[in-house]
Short mmCIF file of C-alpha atoms in Angstrom, two decimals:
data_model
loop_
_atom_site.label_atom_id
_atom_site.label_comp_id
_atom_site.label_asym_id
_atom_site.label_seq_id
_atom_site.Cartn_x
_atom_site.Cartn_y
_atom_site.Cartn_z
CA MET A 211 87.48 49.25 5.07
CA ASN A 212 86.46 47.35 1.94
CA ASP A 213 89.08 44.71 2.61
CA SER A 214 87.70 44.23 6.13
CA ARG A 215 84.19 43.70 4.87
CA LEU A 216 85.40 41.29 2.24
CA GLY A 217 87.24 39.34 4.91
CA VAL A 218 84.11 39.11 7.10
CA VAL A 219 81.99 37.91 4.20
CA GLY A 220 84.61 35.35 3.22
CA SER A 221 84.82 34.08 6.78
CA LEU A 222 81.03 33.64 6.94
CA LEU A 223 81.02 31.71 3.66
CA ILE A 224 83.78 29.44 4.90
CA ALA A 225 81.83 28.84 8.15
CA VAL A 226 78.70 27.93 6.21
CA VAL A 227 80.64 25.50 3.99
CA VAL A 228 82.22 23.85 7.03
CA LEU A 229 78.80 23.61 8.73
CA PHE A 230 77.27 21.91 5.70
CA SER A 231 80.23 19.56 5.50
CA LEU A 232 79.97 18.53 9.15
CA SER A 233 76.17 18.19 9.29
CA GLY A 234 75.48 16.83 5.83
CA ASP A 235 73.70 13.76 7.19
CA ALA A 236 71.20 15.95 9.07
CA ILE A 237 70.61 18.47 6.27
CA SER A 238 70.51 16.11 3.30
CA PRO A 239 67.02 14.75 4.14
CA LEU A 240 65.66 18.29 4.16
CA LEU A 241 67.18 18.98 0.76
CA ALA A 242 66.41 15.58 -0.75
CA GLY A 243 62.79 15.27 0.44
CA ARG A 244 61.10 12.64 2.62
CA GLY A 245 63.00 9.43 3.12
CA LEU A 246 61.04 6.15 3.11
CA HIS A 247 61.84 2.42 2.96
CA ALA A 248 60.17 -0.60 1.37
CA VAL A 249 60.86 -4.31 1.99
CA PHE A 250 60.81 -6.64 -1.05
CA SER A 251 61.34 -10.38 -1.39
CA GLU A 252 63.89 -9.67 -4.16
CA ALA A 253 65.45 -6.66 -5.86
CA GLY A 254 64.27 -7.59 -9.35
CA GLY A 255 66.94 -5.49 -11.07
CA LEU A 256 66.20 -2.28 -9.13
CA VAL A 257 69.37 -0.25 -8.50
CA GLU A 258 70.31 3.04 -6.90
CA GLY A 259 69.24 6.04 -8.94
CA ASP A 260 66.13 4.43 -10.48
CA PRO A 261 63.05 6.68 -10.43
CA VAL A 262 60.15 6.51 -7.98
CA VAL A 263 56.86 6.99 -9.86
CA VAL A 264 53.25 7.61 -8.80
CA SER A 265 50.63 7.22 -11.57
CA GLY A 266 53.37 7.51 -14.20
CA MET A 267 54.87 10.72 -12.74
CA THR A 268 58.38 10.74 -11.28
CA VAL A 269 58.26 11.92 -7.66
CA GLY A 270 61.65 10.78 -6.33
CA ARG A 271 64.54 8.37 -6.73
CA VAL A 272 65.93 5.19 -5.23
CA GLU A 273 68.74 5.99 -2.79
CA ASP A 274 69.92 2.52 -1.75
CA VAL A 275 69.20 -1.21 -2.28
CA GLU A 276 70.37 -3.24 0.71
CA LEU A 277 70.39 -7.03 0.89
CA ARG A 278 69.27 -8.41 4.24
CA ASP A 279 68.80 -11.97 5.56
CA THR A 280 65.81 -13.11 3.48
CA ASP A 281 64.67 -9.91 1.81
CA VAL A 282 65.81 -6.62 0.28
CA LEU A 283 65.42 -3.17 1.87
CA VAL A 284 64.95 -0.39 -0.70
CA SER A 285 65.48 3.18 0.55
CA PHE A 286 63.99 5.99 -1.54
CA THR A 287 63.03 9.63 -1.33
CA VAL A 288 59.84 11.51 -2.29
CA ASP A 289 60.53 15.05 -3.52
CA GLU A 290 56.90 16.17 -3.94
CA PRO A 291 55.91 18.06 -0.76
CA ASP A 292 52.17 17.96 -1.59
CA LEU A 293 52.09 14.19 -2.16
CA ARG A 294 50.39 12.42 0.78
CA VAL A 295 51.65 8.88 1.32
CA GLY A 296 49.02 7.21 3.53
CA GLU A 297 49.53 4.47 6.08
CA GLY A 298 48.13 1.84 3.69
CA SER A 299 50.41 2.71 0.74
CA THR A 300 51.88 -0.08 -1.40
CA ALA A 301 55.03 -0.35 -3.52
CA ALA A 302 56.01 -2.51 -6.50
CA ILE A 303 59.02 -2.94 -8.75
CA LYS A 304 57.97 -2.56 -12.39
CA ALA A 305 59.67 -2.38 -15.77
CA GLN A 306 60.19 1.22 -16.89
CA SER A 307 61.06 0.43 -20.52
CA ALA A 308 61.56 -2.45 -22.92
CA LEU A 309 65.33 -2.25 -22.32
CA GLY A 310 64.91 -3.62 -18.81
CA GLU A 311 65.05 -0.38 -16.84
CA LYS A 312 63.21 -0.67 -13.54
CA ALA A 313 61.27 1.80 -11.43
CA LEU A 314 59.76 1.78 -7.96
CA SER A 315 55.98 2.28 -8.38
CA LEU A 316 54.39 3.84 -5.30
CA ALA A 317 50.60 3.68 -4.74
CA PRO A 318 49.51 6.06 -1.93
CA ALA A 319 46.54 4.75 0.05
CA GLY A 320 45.02 4.68 3.51
CA PRO A 321 44.44 7.34 6.16
CA GLY A 322 47.04 9.57 7.75
CA GLU A 323 50.55 9.89 6.33
CA LEU A 324 53.73 7.87 6.72
CA PRO A 325 56.33 9.75 8.78
CA ASN A 326 59.87 10.35 7.60
CA ASP A 327 62.03 7.18 7.55
CA ALA A 328 58.92 4.95 7.74
CA GLN A 329 58.94 1.46 6.24
CA ILE A 330 56.44 -0.24 3.91
CA PRO A 331 56.28 -3.89 5.06
CA LEU A 332 56.72 -6.96 2.86
CA SER A 333 52.96 -7.64 2.95
CA ARG A 334 52.32 -4.43 0.96
CA THR A 335 55.07 -4.77 -1.65
CA ILE A 336 55.11 -6.67 -4.96
CA ALA A 337 58.32 -8.04 -6.42
CA PRO A 338 58.74 -8.40 -10.21
CA TYR A 339 57.91 -11.68 -11.92
CA ASP A 340 60.82 -14.12 -11.68
CA VAL A 341 61.13 -16.16 -14.87
CA THR A 342 63.75 -18.44 -13.35
CA GLN A 343 61.52 -19.28 -10.40
CA ALA A 344 58.59 -19.89 -12.75
CA LEU A 345 60.66 -22.28 -14.89
CA GLN A 346 61.87 -24.05 -11.76
CA SER A 347 58.25 -24.46 -10.60
CA LEU A 348 57.31 -25.82 -14.05
CA THR A 349 60.16 -28.30 -13.88
CA ASP A 350 59.10 -29.48 -10.42
CA THR A 351 55.50 -29.87 -11.59
CA THR A 352 56.35 -31.82 -14.73
CA SER A 353 58.74 -34.05 -12.80
CA ARG A 354 55.84 -35.21 -10.60
CA LEU A 355 53.68 -36.26 -13.59
CA ASP A 356 52.74 -39.95 -13.84
CA THR A 357 53.81 -40.75 -17.41
CA ASP A 358 52.17 -44.20 -17.39
CA ARG A 359 48.74 -42.77 -16.46
CA LEU A 360 49.22 -39.98 -19.03
CA THR A 361 49.97 -42.55 -21.74
CA THR A 362 46.87 -44.56 -20.79
CA ALA A 363 44.68 -41.43 -20.91
CA LEU A 364 46.00 -40.41 -24.34
CA THR A 365 45.40 -43.95 -25.65
CA ALA A 366 41.79 -43.83 -24.41
CA VAL A 367 41.25 -40.50 -26.12
CA ALA A 368 42.67 -41.87 -29.37
CA ASP A 369 40.37 -44.92 -29.20
CA THR A 370 37.33 -42.69 -28.59
CA LEU A 371 38.15 -40.46 -31.53
CA ASP A 372 38.72 -43.52 -33.72
CA GLY A 373 35.21 -44.76 -32.89
CA THR A 374 33.65 -41.47 -33.94
CA ALA A 375 35.07 -41.65 -37.47
CA ARG A 376 31.96 -43.47 -38.69
CA SER A 377 29.54 -40.92 -37.16
CA ALA A 378 31.41 -37.85 -38.45
CA PRO A 379 29.80 -37.96 -41.95
CA GLN A 380 26.34 -38.16 -40.36
CA ALA A 381 27.12 -35.11 -38.23
CA LEU A 382 28.33 -33.20 -41.29
CA SER A 383 25.20 -34.23 -43.19
CA GLY A 384 23.05 -32.92 -40.35
CA LEU A 385 24.91 -29.61 -40.40
CA ARG A 386 24.36 -29.40 -44.17
CA ARG A 387 20.62 -29.94 -43.78
CA LEU A 388 20.53 -27.31 -41.04
CA ALA A 389 22.26 -24.83 -43.34
CA GLU A 390 19.78 -25.64 -46.14
CA SER A 391 16.84 -25.10 -43.78
CA VAL A 392 18.20 -21.74 -42.65
CA ASN A 393 18.81 -20.79 -46.30
CA ALA A 394 15.25 -21.77 -47.22
CA ARG A 395 13.88 -19.55 -44.48
CA ASP A 396 16.03 -16.65 -45.60
CA ALA A 397 13.07 -14.84 -47.22
CA GLU A 398 10.96 -15.23 -44.09
CA LEU A 399 13.81 -13.94 -41.94
CA ARG A 400 14.21 -10.94 -44.23
CA SER A 401 10.47 -10.22 -44.01
CA LEU A 402 10.61 -10.49 -40.22
CA LEU A 403 13.52 -8.05 -40.09
CA GLU A 404 11.68 -5.65 -42.41
CA HIS A 405 8.61 -5.69 -40.17
CA ALA A 406 10.81 -5.14 -37.13
CA ARG A 407 12.43 -2.17 -38.87
CA ALA A 408 9.01 -0.73 -39.77
CA THR A 409 7.86 -1.13 -36.16
CA THR A 410 11.00 0.64 -34.98
CA GLU A 411 10.38 3.50 -37.41
CA VAL A 412 6.78 3.86 -36.19
CA LEU A 413 7.93 4.00 -32.61
CA ALA A 414 10.61 6.52 -33.52
CA GLY A 415 7.99 8.67 -35.30
CA HIS A 416 5.83 8.72 -32.17
CA GLN A 417 8.69 9.37 -29.84
CA GLN A 418 7.32 12.76 -28.82
CA ASP A 419 3.86 11.28 -28.15
CA LEU A 420 5.33 8.46 -26.09
CA ARG A 421 7.44 10.92 -24.16
CA ALA A 422 4.36 13.07 -23.48
CA ILE A 423 2.48 9.98 -22.28
CA PHE A 424 5.36 9.09 -19.98
CA ASP A 425 5.49 12.66 -18.67
CA GLN A 426 1.74 12.69 -18.01
CA GLY A 427 2.00 9.31 -16.34
CA THR A 428 4.78 10.66 -14.17
CA ALA A 429 2.65 13.68 -13.22
CA LEU A 430 -0.30 11.36 -12.45
CA LEU A 431 1.84 9.14 -10.27
CA THR A 432 3.21 12.20 -8.48
CA ALA A 433 -0.33 13.47 -7.81
CA LEU A 434 -1.39 10.03 -6.59
CA ASN A 435 1.60 9.88 -4.28
CA GLN A 436 0.69 13.31 -2.90
CA ARG A 437 -2.94 12.27 -2.36
CA GLN A 438 -1.77 9.08 -0.69
CA ALA A 439 0.45 11.08 1.64
CA ALA A 440 -2.46 13.45 2.46
CA ILE A 441 -4.78 10.51 3.19
CA GLU A 442 -2.14 8.91 5.39
CA ARG A 443 -1.76 12.17 7.35
CA LEU A 444 -5.58 12.46 7.68
CA LEU A 445 -5.82 8.88 8.94
CA ALA A 446 -3.04 9.53 11.41
CA ASP A 447 -4.81 12.69 12.68
CA LEU A 448 -8.16 10.86 12.94
CA THR A 449 -6.52 8.02 14.83
CA THR A 450 -4.95 10.50 17.23
CA THR A 451 -8.30 12.30 17.71
CA ALA A 452 -10.12 9.01 18.31
CA ASP A 453 -7.52 7.97 20.86
CA GLN A 454 -7.86 11.32 22.63
CA LEU A 455 -11.71 11.11 22.68
CA ASP A 456 -11.56 7.56 23.95
CA ALA A 457 -9.17 8.60 26.70
CA LEU A 458 -11.42 11.58 27.54
CA ALA A 459 -14.47 9.32 27.75
CA ARG A 460 -12.65 6.86 30.00
CA GLU A 461 -11.39 9.64 32.27
CA ASN A 462 -14.85 11.32 32.61
CA ASP A 463 -16.98 8.18 32.64
CA ALA A 464 -17.94 8.64 36.32
CA GLN A 465 -19.25 12.19 35.68
CA LEU A 466 -20.81 11.65 32.26
CA ARG A 467 -22.76 8.47 33.04
CA PRO A 468 -25.08 10.04 35.77
CA ALA A 469 -25.59 13.14 33.62
CA LEU A 470 -26.59 11.01 30.65
CA THR A 471 -29.01 9.04 32.89
CA GLU A 472 -30.67 12.23 34.12
CA LEU A 473 -30.81 13.57 30.59
CA ARG A 474 -32.61 10.41 29.44
CA SER A 475 -35.10 10.77 32.33
CA ALA A 476 -35.77 14.43 31.42
CA VAL A 477 -36.32 13.46 27.80
CA ALA A 478 -38.76 10.74 28.87
CA ILE A 479 -40.72 13.24 31.01
CA LEU A 480 -40.86 15.74 28.17
CA ARG A 481 -42.10 13.05 25.83
CA ASP A 482 -44.88 12.11 28.31
CA ASN A 483 -45.91 15.78 28.65
CA ARG A 484 -45.93 16.13 24.89
CA ASP A 485 -48.21 13.11 24.59
CA GLN A 486 -50.57 14.45 27.30
CA LEU A 487 -50.76 17.88 25.64
CA THR A 488 -51.47 16.26 22.31
CA ALA A 489 -54.29 14.21 23.86
CA ALA A 490 -55.73 17.27 25.66
CA LEU A 491 -55.77 19.29 22.47
CA HIS A 492 -57.37 16.42 20.65
CA GLU A 493 -60.15 16.22 23.30
CA ALA A 494 -60.61 20.03 23.44
CA VAL A 495 -61.42 20.37 19.77
CA PRO A 496 -65.12 19.31 20.05
CA MET A 497 -65.58 21.47 23.13
CA LEU A 498 -64.06 24.49 21.50
CA ARG A 499 -66.16 23.98 18.41
CA THR A 500 -69.36 23.82 20.54
CA LEU A 501 -68.26 26.83 22.55
CA GLY A 502 -67.74 28.82 19.42
CA GLU A 503 -71.16 27.99 18.14
CA VAL A 504 -72.74 29.07 21.44
CA LEU A 505 -70.82 32.33 21.50
CA SER A 506 -71.89 33.12 18.00
CA THR A 507 -75.61 32.68 18.81
CA MET A 508 -75.92 34.16 22.33
CA PRO A 509 -75.21 37.69 23.62
CA ALA A 510 -73.72 36.46 26.88
CA LEU A 511 -72.07 33.35 28.20
CA ASP A 512 -71.26 31.97 31.59
CA ALA A 513 -68.86 29.05 31.63
CA PHE A 514 -67.31 27.06 34.46
CA PHE A 515 -63.94 25.36 34.09
CA ALA A 516 -62.90 22.79 36.64
CA ASN A 517 -59.64 23.25 38.50
CA ILE A 518 -59.35 26.88 37.27
CA PRO A 519 -59.46 29.59 40.02
CA PRO A 520 -61.92 32.54 39.74
CA THR A 521 -60.75 35.61 37.92
CA ASN A 522 -60.86 37.83 41.00
CA ALA A 523 -58.43 35.47 42.81
CA VAL A 524 -55.69 35.94 40.25
CA PRO A 525 -54.40 39.52 39.83
CA GLY A 526 -54.58 40.71 36.25
CA LEU A 527 -56.62 37.76 35.05
CA GLN A 528 -59.74 39.95 34.55
CA ASP A 529 -57.81 42.29 32.30
CA LEU A 530 -56.62 39.38 30.27
CA LEU A 531 -60.08 37.81 29.91
CA GLY A 532 -62.00 41.10 29.52
CA ARG A 533 -63.83 43.06 32.21
CA GLY A 534 -67.29 42.98 30.61
CA THR A 535 -67.26 39.26 30.04
CA ARG A 536 -68.96 36.92 32.49
#
């Protein structure tokens, strides 16, 4: 029984080994990480097995460097599962050490994430500096120089400098006088610096007072800002109220205008009546004074008032005036 189980287990192990052997190309990306590509104008010494770094940290390795028609295709893997390589990522070949070891520097950028087997184009890659190409460019540039014009320019410069030989002592003498003047003012400069230092010390000693003044000024400005905001809100409310009253007056103008006219007429009538009553009272004063004098001297009085009905014609008038009075 034990031999049978051992045989089954051995058979399964052999099957797994055969499966890995036959499907290594499909499984290796899963084991090795994400596979990406980058196109460079030149390899710059980068070889298979060199590290792939992001911010100085190794995150993968170079798997292959393939020469194409006019550029180089570098295939590499990224082993960090949490590293997001955006759609705008760039790549560069940089020196890893002073011994000439190279590394593929990856700079993740952009939105999204590059899918497996994606390619970073030539526009987003940087090849290492080529000294040979730089020397070749220097040779081409120097070969196009006009030596005759260069000789003429150098001769003109030499002649100009030769003419300034006589004025050089004067310039040096001027510099010497300037130095003497600065040296003579050294005491004044020292005094100025001392006063500046004293002023700085005074300001430093009143730092708390200045800070309190600034704080109070800040509080004052805050209060002013609040009052300004309140006044602005009040003006806005008053403007709205005025607009509403104006609209109300325009809407009810047909009804309010006749009412106001009648009110003015009633006021005018009341004013006329007030004036007439005032005049009547003014004229009645002498009569009332005379009537009082007569009543005070006589036991009885008969009086006739025009336009006033007799007392027996108005019910209750006798009670009001007195029954025994004639």
